[in-house]
mmCIF file of C-alpha atoms in Angstrom:
data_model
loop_
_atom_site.group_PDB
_atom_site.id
_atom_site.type_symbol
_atom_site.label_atom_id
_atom_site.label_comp_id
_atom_site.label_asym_id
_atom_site.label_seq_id
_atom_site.Cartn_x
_atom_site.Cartn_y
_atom_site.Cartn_z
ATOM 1 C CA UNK A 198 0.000 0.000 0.000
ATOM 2 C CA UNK A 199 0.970 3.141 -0.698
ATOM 3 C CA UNK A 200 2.054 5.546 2.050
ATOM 4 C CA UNK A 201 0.312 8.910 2.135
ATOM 5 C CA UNK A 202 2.189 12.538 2.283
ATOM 6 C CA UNK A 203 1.845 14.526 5.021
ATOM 7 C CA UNK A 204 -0.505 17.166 3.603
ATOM 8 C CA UNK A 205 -2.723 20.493 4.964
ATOM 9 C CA UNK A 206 -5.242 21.517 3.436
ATOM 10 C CA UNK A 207 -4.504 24.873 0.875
ATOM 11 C CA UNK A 208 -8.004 26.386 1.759
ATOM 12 C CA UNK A 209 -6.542 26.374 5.467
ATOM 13 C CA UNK A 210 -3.768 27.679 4.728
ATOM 14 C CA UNK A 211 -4.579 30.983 2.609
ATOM 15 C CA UNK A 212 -7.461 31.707 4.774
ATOM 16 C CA UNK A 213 -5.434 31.532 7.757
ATOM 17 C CA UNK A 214 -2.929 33.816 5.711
ATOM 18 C CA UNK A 215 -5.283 36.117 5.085
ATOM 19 C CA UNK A 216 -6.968 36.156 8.359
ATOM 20 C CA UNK A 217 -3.738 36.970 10.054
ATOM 21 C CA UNK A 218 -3.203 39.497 7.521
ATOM 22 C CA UNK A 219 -6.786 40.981 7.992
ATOM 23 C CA UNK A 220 -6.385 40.986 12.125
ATOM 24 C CA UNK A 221 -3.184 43.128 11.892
ATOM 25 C CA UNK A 222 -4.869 46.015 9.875
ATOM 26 C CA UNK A 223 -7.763 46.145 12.696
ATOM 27 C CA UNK A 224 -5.811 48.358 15.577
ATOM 28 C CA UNK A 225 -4.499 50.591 12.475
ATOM 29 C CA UNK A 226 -8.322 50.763 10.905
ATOM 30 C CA UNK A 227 -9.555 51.664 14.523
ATOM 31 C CA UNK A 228 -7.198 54.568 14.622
ATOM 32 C CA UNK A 229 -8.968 58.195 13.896
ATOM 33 C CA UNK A 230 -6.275 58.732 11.002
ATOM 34 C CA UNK A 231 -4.960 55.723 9.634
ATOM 35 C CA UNK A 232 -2.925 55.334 5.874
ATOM 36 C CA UNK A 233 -4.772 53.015 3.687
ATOM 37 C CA UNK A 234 -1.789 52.479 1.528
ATOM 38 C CA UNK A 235 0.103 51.803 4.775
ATOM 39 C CA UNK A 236 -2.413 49.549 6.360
ATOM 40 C CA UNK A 237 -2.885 47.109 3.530
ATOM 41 C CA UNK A 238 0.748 47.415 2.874
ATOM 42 C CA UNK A 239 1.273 46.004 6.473
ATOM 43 C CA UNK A 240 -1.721 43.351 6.317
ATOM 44 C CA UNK A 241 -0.377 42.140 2.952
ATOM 45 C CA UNK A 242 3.225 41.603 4.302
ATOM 46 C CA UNK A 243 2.028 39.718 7.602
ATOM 47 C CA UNK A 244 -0.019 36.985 5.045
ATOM 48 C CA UNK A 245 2.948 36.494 2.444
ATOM 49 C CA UNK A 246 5.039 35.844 5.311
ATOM 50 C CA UNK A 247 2.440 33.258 6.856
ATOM 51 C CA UNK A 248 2.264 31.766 3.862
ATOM 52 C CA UNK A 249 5.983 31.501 3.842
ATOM 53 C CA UNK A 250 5.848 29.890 6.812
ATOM 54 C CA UNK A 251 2.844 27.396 6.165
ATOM 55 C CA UNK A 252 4.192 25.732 2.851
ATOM 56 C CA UNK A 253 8.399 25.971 4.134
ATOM 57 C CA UNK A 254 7.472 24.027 7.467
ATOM 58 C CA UNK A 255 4.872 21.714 5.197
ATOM 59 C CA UNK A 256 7.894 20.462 2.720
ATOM 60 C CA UNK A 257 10.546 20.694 5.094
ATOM 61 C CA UNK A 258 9.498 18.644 8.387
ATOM 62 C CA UNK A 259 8.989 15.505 7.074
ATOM 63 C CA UNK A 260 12.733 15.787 5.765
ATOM 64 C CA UNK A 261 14.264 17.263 8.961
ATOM 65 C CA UNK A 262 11.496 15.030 11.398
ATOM 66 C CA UNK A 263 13.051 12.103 11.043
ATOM 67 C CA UNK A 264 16.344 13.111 12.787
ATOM 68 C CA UNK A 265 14.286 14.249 16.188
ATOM 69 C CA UNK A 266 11.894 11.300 16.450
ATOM 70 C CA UNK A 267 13.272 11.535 20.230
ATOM 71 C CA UNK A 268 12.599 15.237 20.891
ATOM 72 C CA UNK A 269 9.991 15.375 18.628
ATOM 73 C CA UNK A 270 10.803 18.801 17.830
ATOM 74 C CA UNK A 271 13.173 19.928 14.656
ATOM 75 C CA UNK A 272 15.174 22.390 16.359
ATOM 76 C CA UNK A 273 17.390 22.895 13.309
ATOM 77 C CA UNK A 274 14.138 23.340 10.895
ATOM 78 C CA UNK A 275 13.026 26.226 13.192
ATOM 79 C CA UNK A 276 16.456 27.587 13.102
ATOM 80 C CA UNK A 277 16.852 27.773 9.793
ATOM 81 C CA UNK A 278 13.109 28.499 9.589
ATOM 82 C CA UNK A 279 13.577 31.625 11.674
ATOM 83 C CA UNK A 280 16.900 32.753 9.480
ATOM 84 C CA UNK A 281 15.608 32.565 6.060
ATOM 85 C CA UNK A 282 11.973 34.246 7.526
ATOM 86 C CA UNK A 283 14.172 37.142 8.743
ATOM 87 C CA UNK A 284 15.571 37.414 5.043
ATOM 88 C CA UNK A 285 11.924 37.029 3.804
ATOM 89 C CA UNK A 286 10.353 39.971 6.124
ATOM 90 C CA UNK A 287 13.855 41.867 5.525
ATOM 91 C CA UNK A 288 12.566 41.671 1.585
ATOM 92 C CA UNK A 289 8.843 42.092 2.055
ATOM 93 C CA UNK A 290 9.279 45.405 4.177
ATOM 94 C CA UNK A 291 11.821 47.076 1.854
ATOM 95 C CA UNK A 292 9.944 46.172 -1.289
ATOM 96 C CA UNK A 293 7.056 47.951 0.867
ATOM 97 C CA UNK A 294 9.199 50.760 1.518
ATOM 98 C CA UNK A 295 9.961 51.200 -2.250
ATOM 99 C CA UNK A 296 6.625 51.338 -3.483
ATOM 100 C CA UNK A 297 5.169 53.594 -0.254
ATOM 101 C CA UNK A 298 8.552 55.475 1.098
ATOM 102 C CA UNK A 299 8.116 55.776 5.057
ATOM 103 C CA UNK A 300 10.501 57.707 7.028
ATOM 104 C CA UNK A 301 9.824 55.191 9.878
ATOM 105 C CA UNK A 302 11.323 52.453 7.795
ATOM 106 C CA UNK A 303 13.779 51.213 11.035
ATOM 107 C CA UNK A 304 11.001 51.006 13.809
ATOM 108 C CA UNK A 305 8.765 49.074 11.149
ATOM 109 C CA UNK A 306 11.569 46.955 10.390
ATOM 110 C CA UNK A 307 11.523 45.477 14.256
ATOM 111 C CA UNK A 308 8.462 45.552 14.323
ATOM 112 C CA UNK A 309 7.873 43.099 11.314
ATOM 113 C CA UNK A 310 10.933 40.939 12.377
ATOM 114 C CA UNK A 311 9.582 40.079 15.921
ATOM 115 C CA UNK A 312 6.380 39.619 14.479
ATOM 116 C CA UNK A 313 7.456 37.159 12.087
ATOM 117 C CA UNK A 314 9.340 35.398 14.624
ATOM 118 C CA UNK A 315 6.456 35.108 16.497
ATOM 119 C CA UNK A 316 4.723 33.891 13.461
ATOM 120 C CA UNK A 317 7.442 31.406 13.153
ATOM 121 C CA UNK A 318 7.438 30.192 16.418
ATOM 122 C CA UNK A 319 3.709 29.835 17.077
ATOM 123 C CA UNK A 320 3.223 27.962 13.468
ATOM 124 C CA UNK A 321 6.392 25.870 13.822
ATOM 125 C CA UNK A 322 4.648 24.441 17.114
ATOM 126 C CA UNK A 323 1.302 23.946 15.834
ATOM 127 C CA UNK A 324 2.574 21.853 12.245
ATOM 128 C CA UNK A 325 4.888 20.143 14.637
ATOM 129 C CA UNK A 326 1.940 19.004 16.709
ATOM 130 C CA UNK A 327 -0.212 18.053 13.301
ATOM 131 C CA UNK A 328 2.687 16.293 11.701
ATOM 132 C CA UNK A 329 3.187 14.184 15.224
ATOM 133 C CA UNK A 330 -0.054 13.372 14.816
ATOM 134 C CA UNK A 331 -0.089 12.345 11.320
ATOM 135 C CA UNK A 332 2.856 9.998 12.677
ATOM 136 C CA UNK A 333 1.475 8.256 15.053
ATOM 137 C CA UNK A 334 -2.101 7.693 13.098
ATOM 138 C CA UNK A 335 0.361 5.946 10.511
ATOM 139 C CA UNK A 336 2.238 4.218 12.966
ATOM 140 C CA UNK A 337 -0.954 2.911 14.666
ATOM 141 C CA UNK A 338 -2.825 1.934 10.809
ATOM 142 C CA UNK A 339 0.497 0.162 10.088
ATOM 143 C CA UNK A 340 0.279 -1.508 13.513
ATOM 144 C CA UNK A 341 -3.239 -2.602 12.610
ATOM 145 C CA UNK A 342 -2.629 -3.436 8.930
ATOM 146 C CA UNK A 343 0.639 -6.025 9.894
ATOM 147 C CA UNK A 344 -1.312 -7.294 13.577
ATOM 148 C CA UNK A 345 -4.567 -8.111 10.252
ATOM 149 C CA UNK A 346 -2.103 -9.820 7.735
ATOM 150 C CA UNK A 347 -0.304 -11.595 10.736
ATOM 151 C CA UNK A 348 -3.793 -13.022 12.021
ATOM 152 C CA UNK A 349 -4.747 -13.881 8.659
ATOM 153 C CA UNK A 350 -1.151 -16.095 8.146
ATOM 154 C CA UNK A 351 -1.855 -17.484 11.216
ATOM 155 C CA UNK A 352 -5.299 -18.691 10.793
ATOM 156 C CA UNK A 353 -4.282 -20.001 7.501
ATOM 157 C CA UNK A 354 -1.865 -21.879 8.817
ATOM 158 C CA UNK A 355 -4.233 -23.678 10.977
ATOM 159 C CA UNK A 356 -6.810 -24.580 8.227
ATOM 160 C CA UNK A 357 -3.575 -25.908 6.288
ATOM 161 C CA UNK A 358 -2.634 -28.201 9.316
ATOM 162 C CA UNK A 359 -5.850 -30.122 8.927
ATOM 163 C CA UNK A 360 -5.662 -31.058 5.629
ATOM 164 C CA UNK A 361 -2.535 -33.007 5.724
ATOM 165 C CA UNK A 362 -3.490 -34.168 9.697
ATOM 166 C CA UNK A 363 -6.961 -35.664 8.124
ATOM 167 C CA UNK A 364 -5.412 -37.296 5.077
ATOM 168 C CA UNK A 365 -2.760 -38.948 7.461
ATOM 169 C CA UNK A 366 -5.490 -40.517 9.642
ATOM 170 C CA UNK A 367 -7.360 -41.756 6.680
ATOM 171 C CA UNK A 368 -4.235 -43.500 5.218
ATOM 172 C CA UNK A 369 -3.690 -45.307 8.225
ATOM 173 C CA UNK A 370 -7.268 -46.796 8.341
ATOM 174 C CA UNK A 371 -7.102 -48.008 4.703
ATOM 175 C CA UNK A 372 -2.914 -49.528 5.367
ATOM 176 C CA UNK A 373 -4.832 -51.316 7.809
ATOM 177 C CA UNK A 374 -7.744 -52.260 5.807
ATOM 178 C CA UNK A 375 -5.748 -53.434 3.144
ATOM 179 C CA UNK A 376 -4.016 -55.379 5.794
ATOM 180 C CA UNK A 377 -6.967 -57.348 6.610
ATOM 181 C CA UNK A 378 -7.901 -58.078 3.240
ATOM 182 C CA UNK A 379 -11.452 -55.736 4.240
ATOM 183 C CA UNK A 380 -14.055 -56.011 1.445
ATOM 184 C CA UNK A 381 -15.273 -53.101 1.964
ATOM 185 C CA UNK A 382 -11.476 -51.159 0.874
ATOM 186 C CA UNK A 383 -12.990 -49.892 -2.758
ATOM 187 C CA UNK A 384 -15.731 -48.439 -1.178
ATOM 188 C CA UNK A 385 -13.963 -46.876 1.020
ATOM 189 C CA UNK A 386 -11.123 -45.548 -1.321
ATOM 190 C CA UNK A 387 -14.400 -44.006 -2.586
ATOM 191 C CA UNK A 388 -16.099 -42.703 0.405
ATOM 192 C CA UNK A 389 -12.568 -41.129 0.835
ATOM 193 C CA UNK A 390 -12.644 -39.430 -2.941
ATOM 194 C CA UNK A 391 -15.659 -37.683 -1.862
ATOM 195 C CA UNK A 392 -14.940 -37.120 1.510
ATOM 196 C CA UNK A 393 -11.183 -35.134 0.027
ATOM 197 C CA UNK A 394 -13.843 -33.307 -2.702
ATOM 198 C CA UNK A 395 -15.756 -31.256 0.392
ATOM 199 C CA UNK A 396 -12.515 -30.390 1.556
ATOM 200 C CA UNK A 397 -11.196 -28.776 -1.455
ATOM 201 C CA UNK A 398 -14.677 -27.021 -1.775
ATOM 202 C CA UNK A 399 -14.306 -25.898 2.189
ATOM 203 C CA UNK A 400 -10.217 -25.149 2.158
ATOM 204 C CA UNK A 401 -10.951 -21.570 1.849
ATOM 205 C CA UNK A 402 -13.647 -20.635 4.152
ATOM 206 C CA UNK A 403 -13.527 -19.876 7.573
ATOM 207 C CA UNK A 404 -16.441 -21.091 8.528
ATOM 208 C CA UNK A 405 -19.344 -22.979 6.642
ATOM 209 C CA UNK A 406 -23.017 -23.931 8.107
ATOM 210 C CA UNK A 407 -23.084 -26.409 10.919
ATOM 211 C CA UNK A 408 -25.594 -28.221 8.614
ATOM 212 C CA UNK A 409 -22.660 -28.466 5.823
ATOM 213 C CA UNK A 410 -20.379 -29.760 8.539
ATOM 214 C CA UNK A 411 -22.361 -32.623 9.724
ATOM 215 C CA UNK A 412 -23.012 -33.632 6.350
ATOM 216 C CA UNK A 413 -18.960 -34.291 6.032
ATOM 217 C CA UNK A 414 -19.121 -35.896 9.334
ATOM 218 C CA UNK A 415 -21.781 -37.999 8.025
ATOM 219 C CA UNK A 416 -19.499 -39.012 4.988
ATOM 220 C CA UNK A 417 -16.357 -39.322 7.474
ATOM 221 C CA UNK A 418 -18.559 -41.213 9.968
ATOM 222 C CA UNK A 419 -18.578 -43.924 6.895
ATOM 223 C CA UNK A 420 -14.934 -44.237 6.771
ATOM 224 C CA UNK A 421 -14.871 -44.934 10.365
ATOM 225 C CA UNK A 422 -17.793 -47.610 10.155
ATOM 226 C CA UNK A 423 -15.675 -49.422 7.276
ATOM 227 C CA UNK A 424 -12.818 -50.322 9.934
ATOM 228 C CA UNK A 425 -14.810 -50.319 12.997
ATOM 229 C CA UNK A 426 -18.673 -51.261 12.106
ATOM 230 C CA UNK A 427 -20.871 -51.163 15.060
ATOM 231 C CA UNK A 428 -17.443 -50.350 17.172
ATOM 232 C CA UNK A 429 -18.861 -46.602 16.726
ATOM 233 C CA UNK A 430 -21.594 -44.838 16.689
ATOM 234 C CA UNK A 431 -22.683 -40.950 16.670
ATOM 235 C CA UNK A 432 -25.822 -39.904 17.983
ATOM 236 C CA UNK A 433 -27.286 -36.014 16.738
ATOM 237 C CA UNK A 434 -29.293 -34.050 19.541
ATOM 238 C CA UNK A 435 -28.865 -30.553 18.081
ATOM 239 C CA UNK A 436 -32.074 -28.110 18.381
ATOM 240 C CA UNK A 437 -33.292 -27.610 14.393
ATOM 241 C CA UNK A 438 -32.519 -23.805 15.339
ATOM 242 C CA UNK A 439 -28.538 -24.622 15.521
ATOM 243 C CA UNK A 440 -28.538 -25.917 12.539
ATOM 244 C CA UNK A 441 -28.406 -22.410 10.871
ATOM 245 C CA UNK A 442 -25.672 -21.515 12.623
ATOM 246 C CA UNK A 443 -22.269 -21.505 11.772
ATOM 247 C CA UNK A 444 -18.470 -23.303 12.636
ATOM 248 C CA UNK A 445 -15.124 -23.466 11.237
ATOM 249 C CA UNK A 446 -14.710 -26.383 8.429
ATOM 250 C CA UNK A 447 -13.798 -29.675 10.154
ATOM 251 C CA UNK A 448 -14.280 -29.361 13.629
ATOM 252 C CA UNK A 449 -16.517 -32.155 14.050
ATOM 253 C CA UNK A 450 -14.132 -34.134 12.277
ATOM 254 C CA UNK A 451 -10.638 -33.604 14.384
ATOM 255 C CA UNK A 452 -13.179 -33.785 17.645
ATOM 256 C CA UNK A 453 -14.292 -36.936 16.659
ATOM 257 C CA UNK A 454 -10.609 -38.204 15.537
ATOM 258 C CA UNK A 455 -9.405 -37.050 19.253
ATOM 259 C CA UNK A 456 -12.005 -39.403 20.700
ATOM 260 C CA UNK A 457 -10.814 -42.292 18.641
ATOM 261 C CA UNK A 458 -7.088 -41.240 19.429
ATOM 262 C CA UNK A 459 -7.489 -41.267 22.974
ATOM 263 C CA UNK A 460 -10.276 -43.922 23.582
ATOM 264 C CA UNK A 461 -10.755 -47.975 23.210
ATOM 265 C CA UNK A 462 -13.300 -48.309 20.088
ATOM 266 C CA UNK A 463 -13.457 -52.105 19.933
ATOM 267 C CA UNK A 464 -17.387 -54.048 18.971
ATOM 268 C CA UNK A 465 -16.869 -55.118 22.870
ATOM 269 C CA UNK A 466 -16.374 -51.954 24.039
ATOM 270 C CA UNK A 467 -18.361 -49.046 21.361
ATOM 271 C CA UNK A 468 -17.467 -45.741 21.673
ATOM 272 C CA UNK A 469 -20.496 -43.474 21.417
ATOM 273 C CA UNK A 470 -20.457 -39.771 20.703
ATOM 274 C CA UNK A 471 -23.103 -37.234 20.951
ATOM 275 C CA UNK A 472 -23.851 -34.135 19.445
ATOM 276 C CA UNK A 473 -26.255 -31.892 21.649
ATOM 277 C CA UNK A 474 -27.084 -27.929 21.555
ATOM 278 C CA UNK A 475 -26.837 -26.516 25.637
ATOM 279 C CA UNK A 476 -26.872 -23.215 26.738
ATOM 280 C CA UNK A 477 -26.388 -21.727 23.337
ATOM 281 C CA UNK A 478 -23.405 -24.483 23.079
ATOM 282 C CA UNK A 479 -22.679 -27.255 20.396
ATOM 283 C CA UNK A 480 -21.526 -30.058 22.726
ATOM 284 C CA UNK A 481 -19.939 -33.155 21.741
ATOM 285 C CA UNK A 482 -19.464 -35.566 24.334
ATOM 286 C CA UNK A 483 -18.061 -39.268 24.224
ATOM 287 C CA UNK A 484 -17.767 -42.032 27.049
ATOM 288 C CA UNK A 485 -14.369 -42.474 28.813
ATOM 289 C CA UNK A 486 -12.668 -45.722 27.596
ATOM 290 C CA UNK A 487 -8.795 -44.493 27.831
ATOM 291 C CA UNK A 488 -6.658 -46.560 25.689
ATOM 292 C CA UNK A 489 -3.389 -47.972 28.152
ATOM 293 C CA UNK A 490 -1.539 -46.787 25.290
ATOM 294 C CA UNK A 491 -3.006 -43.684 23.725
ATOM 295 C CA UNK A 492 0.295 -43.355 21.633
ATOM 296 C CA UNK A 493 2.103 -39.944 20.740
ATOM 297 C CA UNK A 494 0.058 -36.670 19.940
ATOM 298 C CA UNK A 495 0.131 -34.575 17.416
ATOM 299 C CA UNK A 496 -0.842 -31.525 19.290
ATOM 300 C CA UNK A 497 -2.783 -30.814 16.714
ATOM 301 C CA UNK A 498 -6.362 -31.342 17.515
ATOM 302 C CA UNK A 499 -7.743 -29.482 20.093
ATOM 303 C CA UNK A 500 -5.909 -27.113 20.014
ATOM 304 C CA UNK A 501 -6.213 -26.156 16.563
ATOM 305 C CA UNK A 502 -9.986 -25.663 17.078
ATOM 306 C CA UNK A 503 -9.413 -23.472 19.849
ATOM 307 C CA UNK A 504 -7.025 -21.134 18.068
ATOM 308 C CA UNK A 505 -9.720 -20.852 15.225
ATOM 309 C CA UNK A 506 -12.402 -19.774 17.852
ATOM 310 C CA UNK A 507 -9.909 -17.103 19.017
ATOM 311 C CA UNK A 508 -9.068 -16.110 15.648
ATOM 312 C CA UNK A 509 -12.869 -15.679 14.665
ATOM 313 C CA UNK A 510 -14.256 -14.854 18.122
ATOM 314 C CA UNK A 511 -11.857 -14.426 20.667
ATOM 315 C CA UNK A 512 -13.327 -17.013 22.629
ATOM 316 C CA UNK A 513 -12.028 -20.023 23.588
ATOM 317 C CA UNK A 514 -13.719 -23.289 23.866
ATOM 318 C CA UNK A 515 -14.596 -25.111 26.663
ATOM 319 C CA UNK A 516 -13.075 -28.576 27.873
ATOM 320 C CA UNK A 517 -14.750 -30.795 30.708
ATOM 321 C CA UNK A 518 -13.723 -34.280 31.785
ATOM 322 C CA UNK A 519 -14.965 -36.458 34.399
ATOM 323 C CA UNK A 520 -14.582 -40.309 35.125
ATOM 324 C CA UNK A 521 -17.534 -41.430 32.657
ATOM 325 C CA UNK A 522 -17.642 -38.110 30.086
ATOM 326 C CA UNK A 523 -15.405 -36.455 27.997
ATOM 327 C CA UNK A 524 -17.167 -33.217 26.305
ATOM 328 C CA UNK A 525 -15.739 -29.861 24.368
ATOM 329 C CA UNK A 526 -18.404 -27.458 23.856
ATOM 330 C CA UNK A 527 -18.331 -24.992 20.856
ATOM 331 C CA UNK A 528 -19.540 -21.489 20.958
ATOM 332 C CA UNK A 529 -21.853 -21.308 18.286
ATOM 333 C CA UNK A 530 -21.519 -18.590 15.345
ATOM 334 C CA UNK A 531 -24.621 -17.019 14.303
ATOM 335 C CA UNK A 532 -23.156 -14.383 12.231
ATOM 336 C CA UNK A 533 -20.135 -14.299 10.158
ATOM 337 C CA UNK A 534 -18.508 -12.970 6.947
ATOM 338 C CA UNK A 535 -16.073 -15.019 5.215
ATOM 339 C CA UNK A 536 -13.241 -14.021 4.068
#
């Protein structure tokens, strides 16, 4: 993106020219005899030098800024400010005293010159104040713009973890179906095929409709049944509400491998999970059968899901465990925008 200039308006600037010019004519105009060609003269000097001093500091702090980030004040621009103004109002007031001759030319002189240093001074401060400012508004958008793209890495990286975490898990079950010389390996090579196709249709979303999601649970819950059968079973007691709401694309799915991961599914011992809606909550809950040997983690389950709900609604989710239940409840999404 491209950076923006430090910039003032031009209307600002020539009407506060002007204005300044205009308010130094009032005392003479209030006087009983007061020289029009004088008065002007002096009004018209007071708003060229403004303007001087507008469009010099304008160009010339960004340059000189940069070497009093500290201070925050360019003590060599108002210097040098100050010097060539002097020259400037030096200029103006003889010019004026060639075209309207004044034998008060020396006390008009000081006069000018402390005015324009004052001039100098006051709008040195007050462009130094805008252009810090304009600094730290950029600072803080840039801030914003790099904590965004960061995010957005981030969260991609998570939804690029699952592919690879899924097809690992899937491989396994069919080595092992293979293994066993299981009849029903074509079909599930299918059932896989399909199963792959919603996830290159979901890769890019952030979230999908919880109705979309247990539809691919429904197609993964076949894979499972091909090497288990009746060793698992998933049970759906969601409120028809829920169903409109929204979750992050294969959620179900890594909840539903940790329970296999870290629990005996066996035709002698089942393992059944359940899907229910509570307090607002998508809950899925399985009975505790811990395997003896549970075998190493990936890391990459649970906690992926969690770092998704932060990413999309800085909430986390919540984990219970007691001797017969295992359950992670979702917040549920009713709103969201994908990006």
């Amino acid at each position: 993106m491209k950076k923006k200039t430090f910039k003032v308006s031009a209307v600002i600037i020539w009407l506060s020219s002007l204005s300044l010019g205009i308010l130094v004519m009032v005392p003479k105009i209030a006087e009983q005899h007061f020289k029009i060609p004088a008065t002007l003269a002096d009004g018209l000097v007071t708003a060229l030098f403004t303007l001087y001093v507008w469009y010099f500091n304008i160009y010339s702090l960004p340059k000189f800024s940069k070497f009093n980030a500290a201070t925050g004040l360019s003590y060599p621009l108002l210097a040098r400010s100050i010097i060539i103004g002097c020259v400037i109002m030096f200029l103006l007031v003889s010019a004026w005293q060639l075209l309207i001759p004044s034998p008060e030319f020396g006390p008009v002189m000081l006069m000018l010159e402390v005015r324009g240093i004052l001039i100098n001074l006051t709008f040195h401060m007050l462009l130094n104040l805008l252009y810090q400012t304009y600094q730290n508004q950029q600072v803080i958008l840039e801030l914003e713009r790099t904590k965004a793209d960061n995010l957005g890495a981030q969260y991609e990286l998570l939804k690029q973890q699952i592919n690879p975490h899924f097809l690992f898990n899937s491989l396994n079950t069919l080595k092992s179906m293979v293994e066993l010389q299981d009849k029903n390996s074509v079909d599930f090579i299918l059932k896989l095929s399909d199963f792959y196709r919603f996830t290159l249709e979901n890769r890019k979303m952030d979230v999908i409709p919880l109705s979309e999601e247990i539809e691919i649970l429904d197609a993964y819950m076949f894979l499972l049944k091909a090497r288990f059968e009746e060793g698992i079973s998933i049970e759906y007691k969601i409120e028809a509400s829920h169903y409109n709401t929204w979750i992050p694309p294969f959620t179900l799915q890594l909840l539903v491998e940790n329970c296999i991961k870290h629990n005996v599914v066996s035709l002698d011992y089942p393992l059944d999970i359940v899907l229910y809606s509570q307090d607002g909550k998508l809950v899925v809950e399985n009975k505790m059968q811990l395997k003896k040997n549970p075998g190493r983690s990936t890391s990459l389950g649970l906690d992926n899901i969690n770092q998704r709900y932060l990413h999309l609604l800085d909430k986390k989710i919540d984990i219970e465990t007691t001797t017969e239940f295992f359950r992670v409840k979702l917040p549920l999404i009713y709103e969201y925008i994908n990006h």
